[in-house]
Short mmCIF file of C-alpha atoms in Angstrom, two decimals:
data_model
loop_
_atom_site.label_atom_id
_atom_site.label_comp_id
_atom_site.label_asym_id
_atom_site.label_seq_id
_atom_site.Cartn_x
_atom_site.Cartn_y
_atom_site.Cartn_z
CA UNK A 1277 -3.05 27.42 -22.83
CA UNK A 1278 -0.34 24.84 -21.74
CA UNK A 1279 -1.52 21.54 -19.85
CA UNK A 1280 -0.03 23.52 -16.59
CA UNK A 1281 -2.79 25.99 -16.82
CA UNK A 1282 -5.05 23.30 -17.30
CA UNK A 1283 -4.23 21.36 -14.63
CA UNK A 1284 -4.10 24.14 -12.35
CA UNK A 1285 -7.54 25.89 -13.44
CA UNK A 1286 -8.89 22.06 -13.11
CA UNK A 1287 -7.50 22.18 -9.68
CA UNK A 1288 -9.31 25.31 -8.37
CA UNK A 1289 -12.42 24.68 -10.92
CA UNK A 1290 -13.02 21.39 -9.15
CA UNK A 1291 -11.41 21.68 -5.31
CA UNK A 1292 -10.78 17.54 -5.18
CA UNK A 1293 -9.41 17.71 -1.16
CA UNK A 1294 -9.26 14.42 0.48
CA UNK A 1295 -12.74 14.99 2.82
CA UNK A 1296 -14.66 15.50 -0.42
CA UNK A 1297 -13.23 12.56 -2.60
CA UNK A 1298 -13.55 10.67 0.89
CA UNK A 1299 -16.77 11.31 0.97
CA UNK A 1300 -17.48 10.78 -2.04
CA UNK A 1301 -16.00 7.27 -2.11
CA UNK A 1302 -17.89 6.59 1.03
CA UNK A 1303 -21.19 7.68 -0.13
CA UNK A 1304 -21.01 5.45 -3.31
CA UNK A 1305 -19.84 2.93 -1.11
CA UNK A 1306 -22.93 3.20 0.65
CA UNK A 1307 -24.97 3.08 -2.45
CA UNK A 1308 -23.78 0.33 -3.81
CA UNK A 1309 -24.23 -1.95 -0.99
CA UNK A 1310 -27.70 -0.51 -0.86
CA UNK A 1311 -28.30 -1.34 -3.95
CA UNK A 1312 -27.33 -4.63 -5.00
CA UNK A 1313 -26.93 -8.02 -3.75
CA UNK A 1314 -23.36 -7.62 -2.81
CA UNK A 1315 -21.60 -9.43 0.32
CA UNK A 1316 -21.47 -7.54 3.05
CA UNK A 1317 -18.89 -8.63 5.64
CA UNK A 1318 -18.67 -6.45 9.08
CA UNK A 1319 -15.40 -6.30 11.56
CA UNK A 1320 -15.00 -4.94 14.98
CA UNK A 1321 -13.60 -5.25 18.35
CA UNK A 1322 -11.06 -3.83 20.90
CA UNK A 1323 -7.04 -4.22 21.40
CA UNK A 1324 -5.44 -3.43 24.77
CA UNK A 1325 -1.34 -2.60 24.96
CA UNK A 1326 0.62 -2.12 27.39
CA UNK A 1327 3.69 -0.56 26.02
CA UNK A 1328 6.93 0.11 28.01
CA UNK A 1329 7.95 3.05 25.81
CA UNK A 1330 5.32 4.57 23.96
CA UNK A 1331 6.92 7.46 23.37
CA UNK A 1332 10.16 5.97 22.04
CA UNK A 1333 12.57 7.74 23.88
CA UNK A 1334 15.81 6.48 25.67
CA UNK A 1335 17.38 7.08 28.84
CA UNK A 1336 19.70 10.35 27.34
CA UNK A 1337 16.14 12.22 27.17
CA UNK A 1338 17.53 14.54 24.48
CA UNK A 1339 14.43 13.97 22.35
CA UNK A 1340 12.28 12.58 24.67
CA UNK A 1341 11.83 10.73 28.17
CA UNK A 1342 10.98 7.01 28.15
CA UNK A 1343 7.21 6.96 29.26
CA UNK A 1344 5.23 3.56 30.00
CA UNK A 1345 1.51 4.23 29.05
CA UNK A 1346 -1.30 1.55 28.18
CA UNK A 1347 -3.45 2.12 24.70
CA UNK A 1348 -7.13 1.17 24.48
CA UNK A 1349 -7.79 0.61 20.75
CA UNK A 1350 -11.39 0.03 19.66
CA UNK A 1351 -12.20 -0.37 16.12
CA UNK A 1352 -14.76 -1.38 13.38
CA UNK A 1353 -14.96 -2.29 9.87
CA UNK A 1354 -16.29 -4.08 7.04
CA UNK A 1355 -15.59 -5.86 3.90
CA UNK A 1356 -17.67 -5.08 0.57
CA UNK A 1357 -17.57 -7.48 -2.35
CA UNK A 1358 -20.03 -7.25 -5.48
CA UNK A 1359 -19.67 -8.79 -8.59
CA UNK A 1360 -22.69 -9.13 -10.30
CA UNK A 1361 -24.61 -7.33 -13.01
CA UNK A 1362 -22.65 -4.36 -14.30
CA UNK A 1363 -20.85 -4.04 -11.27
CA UNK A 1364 -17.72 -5.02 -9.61
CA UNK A 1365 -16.37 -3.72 -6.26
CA UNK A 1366 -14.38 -4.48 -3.75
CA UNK A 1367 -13.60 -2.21 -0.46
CA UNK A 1368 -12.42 -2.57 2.65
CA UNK A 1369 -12.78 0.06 5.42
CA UNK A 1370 -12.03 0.21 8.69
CA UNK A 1371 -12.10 3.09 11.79
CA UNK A 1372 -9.24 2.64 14.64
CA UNK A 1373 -10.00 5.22 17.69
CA UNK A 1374 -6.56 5.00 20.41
CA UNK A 1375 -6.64 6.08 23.46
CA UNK A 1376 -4.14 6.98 26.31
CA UNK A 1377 -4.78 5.93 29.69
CA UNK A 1378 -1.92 8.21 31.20
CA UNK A 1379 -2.91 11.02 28.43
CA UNK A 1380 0.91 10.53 26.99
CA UNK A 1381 -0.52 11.72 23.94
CA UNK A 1382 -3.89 12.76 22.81
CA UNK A 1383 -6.77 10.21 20.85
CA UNK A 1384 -6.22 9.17 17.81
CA UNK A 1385 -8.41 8.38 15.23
CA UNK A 1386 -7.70 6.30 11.88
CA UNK A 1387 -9.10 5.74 8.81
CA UNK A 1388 -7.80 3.53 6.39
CA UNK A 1389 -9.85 2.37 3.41
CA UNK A 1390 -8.60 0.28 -0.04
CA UNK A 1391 -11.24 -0.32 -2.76
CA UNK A 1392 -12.29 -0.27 -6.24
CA UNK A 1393 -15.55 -0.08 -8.15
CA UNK A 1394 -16.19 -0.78 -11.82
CA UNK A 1395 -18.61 0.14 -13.55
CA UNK A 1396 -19.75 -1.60 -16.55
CA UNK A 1397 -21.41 0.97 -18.95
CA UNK A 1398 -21.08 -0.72 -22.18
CA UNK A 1399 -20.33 -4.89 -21.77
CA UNK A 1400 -16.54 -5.63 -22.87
CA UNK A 1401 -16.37 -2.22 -23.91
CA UNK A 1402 -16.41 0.39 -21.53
CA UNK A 1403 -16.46 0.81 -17.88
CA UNK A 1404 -16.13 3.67 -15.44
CA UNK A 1405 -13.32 2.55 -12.46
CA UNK A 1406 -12.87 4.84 -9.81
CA UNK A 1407 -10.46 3.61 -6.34
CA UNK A 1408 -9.18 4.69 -3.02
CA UNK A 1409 -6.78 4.13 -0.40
CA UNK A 1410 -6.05 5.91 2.71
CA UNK A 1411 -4.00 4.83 5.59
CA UNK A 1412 -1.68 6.52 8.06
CA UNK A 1413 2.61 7.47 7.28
CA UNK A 1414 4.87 9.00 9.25
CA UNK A 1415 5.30 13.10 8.71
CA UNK A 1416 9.62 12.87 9.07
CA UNK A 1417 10.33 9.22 7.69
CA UNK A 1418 13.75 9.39 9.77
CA UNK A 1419 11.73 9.83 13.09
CA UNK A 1420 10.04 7.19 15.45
CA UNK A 1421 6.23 6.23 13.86
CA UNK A 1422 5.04 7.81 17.35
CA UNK A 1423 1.02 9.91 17.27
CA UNK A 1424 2.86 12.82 16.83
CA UNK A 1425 4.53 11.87 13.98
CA UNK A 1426 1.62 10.65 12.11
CA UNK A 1427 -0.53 12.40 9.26
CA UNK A 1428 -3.36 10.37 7.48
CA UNK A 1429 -3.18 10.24 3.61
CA UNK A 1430 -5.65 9.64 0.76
CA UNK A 1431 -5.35 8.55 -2.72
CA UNK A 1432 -8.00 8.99 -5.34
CA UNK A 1433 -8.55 8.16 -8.86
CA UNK A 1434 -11.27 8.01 -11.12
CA UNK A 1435 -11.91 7.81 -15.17
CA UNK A 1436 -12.39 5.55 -17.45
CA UNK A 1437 -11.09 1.83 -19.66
CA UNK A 1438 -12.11 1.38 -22.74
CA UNK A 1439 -11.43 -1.97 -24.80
CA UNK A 1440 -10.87 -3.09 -28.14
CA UNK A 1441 -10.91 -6.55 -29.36
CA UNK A 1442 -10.06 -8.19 -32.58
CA UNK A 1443 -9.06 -11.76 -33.09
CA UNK A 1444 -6.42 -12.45 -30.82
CA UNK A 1445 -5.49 -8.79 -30.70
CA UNK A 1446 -6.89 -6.38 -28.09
CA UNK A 1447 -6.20 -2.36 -27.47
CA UNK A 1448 -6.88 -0.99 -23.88
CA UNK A 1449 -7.12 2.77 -23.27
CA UNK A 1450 -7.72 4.13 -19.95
CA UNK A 1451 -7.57 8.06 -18.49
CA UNK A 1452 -7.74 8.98 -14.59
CA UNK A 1453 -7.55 11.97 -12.29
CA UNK A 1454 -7.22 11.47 -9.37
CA UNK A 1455 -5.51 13.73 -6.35
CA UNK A 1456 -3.41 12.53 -3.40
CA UNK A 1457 -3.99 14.25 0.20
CA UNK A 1458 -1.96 14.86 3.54
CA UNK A 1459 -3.33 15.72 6.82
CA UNK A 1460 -0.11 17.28 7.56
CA UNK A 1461 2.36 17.44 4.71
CA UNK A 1462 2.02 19.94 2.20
CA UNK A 1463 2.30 17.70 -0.72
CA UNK A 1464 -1.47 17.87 -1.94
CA UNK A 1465 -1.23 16.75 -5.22
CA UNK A 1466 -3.66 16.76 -8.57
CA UNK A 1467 -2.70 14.41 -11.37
CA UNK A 1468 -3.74 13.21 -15.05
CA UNK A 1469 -2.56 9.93 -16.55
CA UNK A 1470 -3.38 8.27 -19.38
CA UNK A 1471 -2.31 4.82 -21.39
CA UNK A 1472 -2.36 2.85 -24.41
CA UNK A 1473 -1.97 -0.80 -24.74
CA UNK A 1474 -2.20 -3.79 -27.69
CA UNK A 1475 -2.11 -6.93 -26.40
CA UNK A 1476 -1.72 -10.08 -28.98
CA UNK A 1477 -2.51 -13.71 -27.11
CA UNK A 1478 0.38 -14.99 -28.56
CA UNK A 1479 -1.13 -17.99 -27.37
CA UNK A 1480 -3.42 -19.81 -24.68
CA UNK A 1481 -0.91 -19.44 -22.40
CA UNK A 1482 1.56 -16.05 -23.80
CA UNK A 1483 0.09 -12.92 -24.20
CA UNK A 1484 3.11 -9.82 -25.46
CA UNK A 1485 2.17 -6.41 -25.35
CA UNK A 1486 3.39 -2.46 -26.20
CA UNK A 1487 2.69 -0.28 -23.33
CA UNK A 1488 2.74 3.61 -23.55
CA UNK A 1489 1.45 5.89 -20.22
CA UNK A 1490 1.49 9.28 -19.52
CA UNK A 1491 1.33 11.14 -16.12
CA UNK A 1492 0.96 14.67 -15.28
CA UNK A 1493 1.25 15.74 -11.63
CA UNK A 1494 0.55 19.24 -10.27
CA UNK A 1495 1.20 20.41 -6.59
CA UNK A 1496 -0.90 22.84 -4.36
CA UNK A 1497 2.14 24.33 -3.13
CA UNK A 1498 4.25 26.77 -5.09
CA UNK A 1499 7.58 25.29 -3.23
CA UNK A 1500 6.76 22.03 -4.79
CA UNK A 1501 8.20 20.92 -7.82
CA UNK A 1502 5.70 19.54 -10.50
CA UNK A 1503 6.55 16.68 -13.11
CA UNK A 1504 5.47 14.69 -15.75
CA UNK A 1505 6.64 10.91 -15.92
CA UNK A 1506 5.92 8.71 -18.98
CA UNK A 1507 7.07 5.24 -19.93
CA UNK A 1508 7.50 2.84 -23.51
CA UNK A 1509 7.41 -0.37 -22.89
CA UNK A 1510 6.96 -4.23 -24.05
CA UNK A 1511 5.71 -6.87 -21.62
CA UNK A 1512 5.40 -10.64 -22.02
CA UNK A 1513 3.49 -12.69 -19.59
CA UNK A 1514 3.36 -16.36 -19.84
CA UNK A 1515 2.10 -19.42 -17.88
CA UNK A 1516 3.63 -21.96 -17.83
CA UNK A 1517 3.44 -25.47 -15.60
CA UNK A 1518 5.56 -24.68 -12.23
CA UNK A 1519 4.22 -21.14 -12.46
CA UNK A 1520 3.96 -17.83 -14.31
CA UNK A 1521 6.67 -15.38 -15.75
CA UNK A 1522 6.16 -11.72 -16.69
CA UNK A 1523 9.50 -9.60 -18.38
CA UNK A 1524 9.02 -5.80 -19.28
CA UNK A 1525 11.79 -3.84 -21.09
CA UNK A 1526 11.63 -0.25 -22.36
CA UNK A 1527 12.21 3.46 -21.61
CA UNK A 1528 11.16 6.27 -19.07
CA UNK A 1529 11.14 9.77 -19.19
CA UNK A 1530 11.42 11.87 -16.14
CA UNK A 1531 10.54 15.41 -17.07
CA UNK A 1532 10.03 18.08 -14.12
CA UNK A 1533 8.82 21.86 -14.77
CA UNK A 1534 11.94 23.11 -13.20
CA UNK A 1535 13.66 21.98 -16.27
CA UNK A 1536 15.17 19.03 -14.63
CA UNK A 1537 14.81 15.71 -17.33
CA UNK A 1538 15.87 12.54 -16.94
CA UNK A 1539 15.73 8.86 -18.94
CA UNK A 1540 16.56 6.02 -18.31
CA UNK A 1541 15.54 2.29 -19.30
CA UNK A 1542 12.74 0.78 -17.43
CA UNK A 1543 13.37 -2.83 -16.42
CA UNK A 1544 10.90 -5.23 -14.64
CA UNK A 1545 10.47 -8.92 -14.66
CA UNK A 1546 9.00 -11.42 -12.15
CA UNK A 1547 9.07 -15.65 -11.85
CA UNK A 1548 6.66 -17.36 -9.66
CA UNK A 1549 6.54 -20.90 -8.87
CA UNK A 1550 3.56 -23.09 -7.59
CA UNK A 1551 0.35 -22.31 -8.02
CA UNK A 1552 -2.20 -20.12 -6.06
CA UNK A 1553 -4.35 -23.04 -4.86
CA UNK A 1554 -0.87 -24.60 -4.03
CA UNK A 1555 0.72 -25.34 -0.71
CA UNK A 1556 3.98 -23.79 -1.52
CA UNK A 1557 4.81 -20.80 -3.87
CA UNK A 1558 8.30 -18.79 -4.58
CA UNK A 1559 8.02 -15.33 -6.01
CA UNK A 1560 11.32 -13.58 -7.21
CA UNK A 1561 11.31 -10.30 -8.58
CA UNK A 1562 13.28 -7.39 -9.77
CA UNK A 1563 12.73 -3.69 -10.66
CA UNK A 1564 14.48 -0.25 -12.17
CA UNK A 1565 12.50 2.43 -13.18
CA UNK A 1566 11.01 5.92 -11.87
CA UNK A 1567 8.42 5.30 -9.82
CA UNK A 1568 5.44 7.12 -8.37
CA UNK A 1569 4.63 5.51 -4.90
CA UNK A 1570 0.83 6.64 -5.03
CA UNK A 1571 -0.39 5.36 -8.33
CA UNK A 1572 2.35 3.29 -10.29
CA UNK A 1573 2.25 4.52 -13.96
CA UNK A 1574 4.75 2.23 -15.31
CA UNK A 1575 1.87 -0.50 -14.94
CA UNK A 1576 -0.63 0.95 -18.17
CA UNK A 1577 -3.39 -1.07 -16.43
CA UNK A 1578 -3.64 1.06 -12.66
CA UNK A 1579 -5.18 -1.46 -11.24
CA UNK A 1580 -4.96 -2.02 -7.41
CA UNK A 1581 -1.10 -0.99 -7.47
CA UNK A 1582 -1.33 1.11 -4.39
CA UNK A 1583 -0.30 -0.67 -1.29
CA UNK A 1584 -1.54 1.55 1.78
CA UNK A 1585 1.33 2.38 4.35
CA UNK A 1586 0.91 1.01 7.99
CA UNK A 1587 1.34 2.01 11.87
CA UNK A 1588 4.39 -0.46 11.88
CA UNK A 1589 7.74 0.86 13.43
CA UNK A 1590 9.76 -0.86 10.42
CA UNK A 1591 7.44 -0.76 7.53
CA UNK A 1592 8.84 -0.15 4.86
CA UNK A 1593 5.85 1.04 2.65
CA UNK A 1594 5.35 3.94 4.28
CA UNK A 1595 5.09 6.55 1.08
CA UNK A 1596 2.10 7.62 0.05
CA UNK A 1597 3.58 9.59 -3.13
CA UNK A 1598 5.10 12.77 -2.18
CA UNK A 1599 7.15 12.95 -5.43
CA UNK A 1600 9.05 10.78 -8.22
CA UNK A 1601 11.79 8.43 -7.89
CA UNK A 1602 14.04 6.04 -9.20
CA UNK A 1603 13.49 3.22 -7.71
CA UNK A 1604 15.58 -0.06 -8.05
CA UNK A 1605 14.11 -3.10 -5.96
CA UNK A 1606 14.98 -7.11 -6.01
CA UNK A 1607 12.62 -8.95 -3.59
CA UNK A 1608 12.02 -12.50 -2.74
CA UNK A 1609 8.90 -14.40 -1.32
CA UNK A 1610 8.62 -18.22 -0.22
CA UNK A 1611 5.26 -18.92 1.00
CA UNK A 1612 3.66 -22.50 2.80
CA UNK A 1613 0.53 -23.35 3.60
CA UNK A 1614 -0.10 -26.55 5.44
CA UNK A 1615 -3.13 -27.62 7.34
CA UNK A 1616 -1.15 -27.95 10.55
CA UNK A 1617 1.59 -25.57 10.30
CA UNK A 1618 2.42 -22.56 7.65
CA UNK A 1619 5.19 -19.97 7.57
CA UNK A 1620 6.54 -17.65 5.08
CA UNK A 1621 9.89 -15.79 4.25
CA UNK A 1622 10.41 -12.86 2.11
CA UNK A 1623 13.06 -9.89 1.68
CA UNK A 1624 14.04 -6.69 -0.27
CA UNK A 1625 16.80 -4.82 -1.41
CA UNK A 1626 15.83 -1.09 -2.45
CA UNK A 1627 17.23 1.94 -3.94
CA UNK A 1628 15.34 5.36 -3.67
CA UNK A 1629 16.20 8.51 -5.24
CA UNK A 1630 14.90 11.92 -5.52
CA UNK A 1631 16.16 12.61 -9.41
CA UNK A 1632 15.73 16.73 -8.11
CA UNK A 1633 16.20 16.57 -4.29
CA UNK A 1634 18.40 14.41 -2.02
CA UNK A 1635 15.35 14.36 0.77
CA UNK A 1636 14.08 11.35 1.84
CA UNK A 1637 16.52 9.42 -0.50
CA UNK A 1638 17.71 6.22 1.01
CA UNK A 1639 18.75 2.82 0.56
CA UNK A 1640 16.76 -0.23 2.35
CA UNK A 1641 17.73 -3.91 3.49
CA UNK A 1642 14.45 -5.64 4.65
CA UNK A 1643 14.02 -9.41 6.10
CA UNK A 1644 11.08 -10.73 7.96
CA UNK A 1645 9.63 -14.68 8.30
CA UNK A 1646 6.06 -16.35 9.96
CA UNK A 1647 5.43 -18.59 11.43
CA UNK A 1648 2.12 -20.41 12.82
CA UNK A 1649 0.92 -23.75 14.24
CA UNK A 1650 -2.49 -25.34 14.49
CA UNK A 1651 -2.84 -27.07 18.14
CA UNK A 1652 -6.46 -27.62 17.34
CA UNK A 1653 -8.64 -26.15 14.73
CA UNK A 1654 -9.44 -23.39 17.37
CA UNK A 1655 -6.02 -22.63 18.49
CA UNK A 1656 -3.32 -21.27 16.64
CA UNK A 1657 -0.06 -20.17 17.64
CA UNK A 1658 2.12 -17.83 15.56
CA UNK A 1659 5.29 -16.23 15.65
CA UNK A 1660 6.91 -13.37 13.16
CA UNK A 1661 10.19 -11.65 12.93
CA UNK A 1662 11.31 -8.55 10.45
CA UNK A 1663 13.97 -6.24 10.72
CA UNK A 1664 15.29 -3.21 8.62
CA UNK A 1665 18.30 -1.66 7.37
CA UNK A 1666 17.63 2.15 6.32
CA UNK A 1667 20.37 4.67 5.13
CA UNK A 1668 19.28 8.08 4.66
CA UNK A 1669 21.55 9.85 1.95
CA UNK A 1670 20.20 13.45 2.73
CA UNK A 1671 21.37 13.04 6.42
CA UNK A 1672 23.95 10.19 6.71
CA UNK A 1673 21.27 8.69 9.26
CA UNK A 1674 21.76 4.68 9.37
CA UNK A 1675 18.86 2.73 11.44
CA UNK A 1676 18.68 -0.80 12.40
CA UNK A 1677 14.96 -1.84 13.23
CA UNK A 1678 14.06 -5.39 14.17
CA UNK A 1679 10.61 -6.53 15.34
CA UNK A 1680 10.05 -9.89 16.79
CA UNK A 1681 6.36 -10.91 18.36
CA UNK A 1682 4.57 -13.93 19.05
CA UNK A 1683 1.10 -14.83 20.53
CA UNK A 1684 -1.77 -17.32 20.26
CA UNK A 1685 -5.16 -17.00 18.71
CA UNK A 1686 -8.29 -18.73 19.73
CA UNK A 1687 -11.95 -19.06 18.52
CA UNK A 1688 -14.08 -18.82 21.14
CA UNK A 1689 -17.15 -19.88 19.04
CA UNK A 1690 -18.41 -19.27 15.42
CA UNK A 1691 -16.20 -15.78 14.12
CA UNK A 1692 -15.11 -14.43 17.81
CA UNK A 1693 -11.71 -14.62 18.35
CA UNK A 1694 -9.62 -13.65 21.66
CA UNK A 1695 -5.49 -13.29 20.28
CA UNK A 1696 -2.73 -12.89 23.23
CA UNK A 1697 0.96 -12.05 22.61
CA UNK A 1698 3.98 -9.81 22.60
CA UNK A 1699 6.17 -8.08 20.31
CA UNK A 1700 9.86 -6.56 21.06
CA UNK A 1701 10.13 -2.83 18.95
CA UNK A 1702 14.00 -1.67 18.61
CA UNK A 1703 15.39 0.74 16.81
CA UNK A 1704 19.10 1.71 16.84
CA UNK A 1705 20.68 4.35 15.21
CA UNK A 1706 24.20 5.78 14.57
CA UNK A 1707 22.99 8.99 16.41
CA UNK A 1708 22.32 8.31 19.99
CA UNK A 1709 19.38 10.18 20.72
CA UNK A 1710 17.72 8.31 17.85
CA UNK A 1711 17.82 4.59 19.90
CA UNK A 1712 14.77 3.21 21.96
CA UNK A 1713 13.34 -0.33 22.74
CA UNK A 1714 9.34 -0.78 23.52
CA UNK A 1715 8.23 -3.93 25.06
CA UNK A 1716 4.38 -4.71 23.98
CA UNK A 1717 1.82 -7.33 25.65
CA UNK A 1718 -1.32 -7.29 24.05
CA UNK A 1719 -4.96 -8.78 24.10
CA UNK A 1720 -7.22 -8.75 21.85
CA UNK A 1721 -11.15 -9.61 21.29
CA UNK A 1722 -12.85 -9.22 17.67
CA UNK A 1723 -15.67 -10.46 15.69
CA UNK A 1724 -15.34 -11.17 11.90
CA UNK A 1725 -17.98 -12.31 10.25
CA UNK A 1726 -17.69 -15.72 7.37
CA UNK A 1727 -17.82 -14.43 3.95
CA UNK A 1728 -20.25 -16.50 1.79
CA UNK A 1729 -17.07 -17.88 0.17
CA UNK A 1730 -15.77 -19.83 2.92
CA UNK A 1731 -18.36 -20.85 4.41
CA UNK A 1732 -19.12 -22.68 1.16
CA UNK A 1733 -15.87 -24.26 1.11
#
């Protein structure tokens, strides 16, 4: 029996949709903050928008008309940390309902979620991790991130790390399966990975290390194409006094059923300078490899790679893993953080390819800067800007996005806040009937509870 069958006779044999490993995660959610003494942080409130083109059309009315329409947003949520015994957990969940005053479109309902949970069943030896994410993506990445154009997505792993130590000297081996789930998109996936890793502390400050992982990722759909991705690697990771520096060299294999194969060297390295209790900190990084957007395997740990998609017109991270590609990324960060004022600047160059299909391919130019400024300790004000460059090789489809919003935010007394602003959504494109402008004006009320942490501090 090949590891095809297997991974397809797993598939039916154990049915892992995205309600059940959902629910799942919730329940044990549950449990756990039942159970122990964990920190137990709670969320909620309301948004209000009036938008002056929710439906992101333009005055041509070849896709569709411009339509005005105010959204009532009510949400709650909560943030779970335990660390103590043999368990340690963080998750953070949260449940947006939209609605349409007008009825432009119908409610909406969203669930995102992004946690872990380890369990320790044998101390320094072996635990049992499991994680999940689930957010919101768009279903045609070239089209406007309107309700219509959204599906909901969930990621889930589970399996376990087992480690070695001798000395200085310390093996790591870790298994998950895990599945990845579309509301919309038939892209349900199943998938097996594995990795090996010995890691020598060179010394108290260098650790090097040889990296080997293995992924195996079956489709529900016949149309889909199926593919295994592995990667060799050495890593060095070393602190030193204006920051830290990590460099990983080595080789990846591409290998899809349709007989498709591809290598390449896998190249990775990133510098940061200050510290993380510092007021300023640089982070400059660089990237080729093949990539899988919903679980990274390049990275033989898996831990916490996935970065959950958002609502945003121009996000950028807006895959949730609907295949393998090569992916070549450079990306800058500057960060400050003052007592009276902050801001922040970061952006990105990116390559994506589809090594079998041209779909969804594209190349991507992103810049964005904060900005905020304390009046008093209860009143902030805040600016941000981004904008995006996307071309779309399957289509020859350029878009320019830019984003720019500002607002104030003010604590009305202990953990209620009331935030006002507004926020100018463009997109232009070099087909027509792909342009539209929104103008936003929001308010906002929410309650969010001190963790323990800070309110120590």
């Amino acid at each position: 029996m090949n590891k095809t069958t297997i991974l397809n006779n797993g598939y039916r044999l154990m049915n892992l949709r995205a309600s059940l490993s959902l629910t799942i995660f919730i329940l044990f959610t549950a449990l756990v903050a039942v159970a122990q003494a964990g920190e137990f942080v709670p969320r909620f409130g309301f948004q209000i928008e009036s938008r002056s083109n929710v439906t992101r059309g333009n005055d041509s009315g070849l896709i569709r008309p411009v339509t005005a329409d105010t959204v009532i947003e009510p949400y709650v949520g909560f943030l779970f940390t335990e660390s103590i015994d043999k368990i340690k957990s963080e998750i953070s969940l949260q449940l947006d309902h939209q609605e349409y005053v007008d009825g432009t479109f119908s409610a909406q309902n969203f669930l995102s979620i992004d946690g872990f949970i380890d369990y320790e069943i044998i101390p320094g030896r072996f635990i049992w991790a499991t994680e999940d994410a689930a957010n919101t993506r768009r279903i045609v990445l070239e089209d406007p991130g309107t309700p219509d154009n959204l599906q909901t997505f969930n990621v889930f792993t589970t399996g376990p790390d087992l480690f070695f130590t001798r000395g200085a000297n310390e093996v790591v081996l870790k298994g998950r399966l895990g599945t990845a789930n579309y509301s919309d998109q038939l892209a349900d996936n199943i998938r097996l990975l594995g990795s090996a890793a010995l890691t020598r502390a060179v010394s108290p400050v260098m650790d090097i290390s040889l990296n080997s992982t293995a992924s195996f990722v079956r489709f529900d759909e016949e149309f889909q194409t199926d593919y295994d991705l592995y990667a060799f690697v050495a890593r060095l990771d070393r602190d030193t006094p204006w920051g830290s520096l990590s460099l990983t060299g080595g080789y990846n294999v591409l290998d899809f059923e349709s007989g498709f194969k591809e290598n390449q060297p896998l190249i990775e390295g990133a510098l940061v300078i200050g510290k993380e209790d510092g007021a300023n900190s640089l982070t400059l990084s660089a990237a080729s490899k093949f990539s899988d957007p919903a679980l990274d395997v390049s990275d033989p740990d898996f831990t916490r790679l996935f970065q959950a998609g958002g609502l945003g017109t121009v996000d950028s991270n807006e895959r949730a893993g609907t295949g393998a590609t090569d992916t070549k990324r450079v990306e800058f960060n500057f960060d400050h953080r003052g007592d009276i004022y902050g801001f922040g600047l970061f952006g990105f160059s990116q390559d994506i390819d589809r090594p079998v299909s041209t779909q969804n391919s594209q190349e991507e130019i992103g810049l964005g800067m904060n900005f905020n400024f304390a009046f008093t300790p209860n009143l902030t004000a805040w600016a941000t800007y981004f904008q995006l460059e996307t071309d779309f090789k399957n289509s020859d489809t350029h878009i320019e996005a830019m984003t720019p919003a500002l607002g104030l935010n003010w604590e009305l007394q202990r953990n209620w806040f009331v935030s006002v602003g507004a926020k100018f959504e463009e997109e232009t494109s070099n087909t027509a009937e792909r342009n539209f402008e929104d103008e936003i004006v929001f308010v906002s009320l929410q309650y969010q509870a001190e963790s323990i942490e800070s309110e120590t501090e």
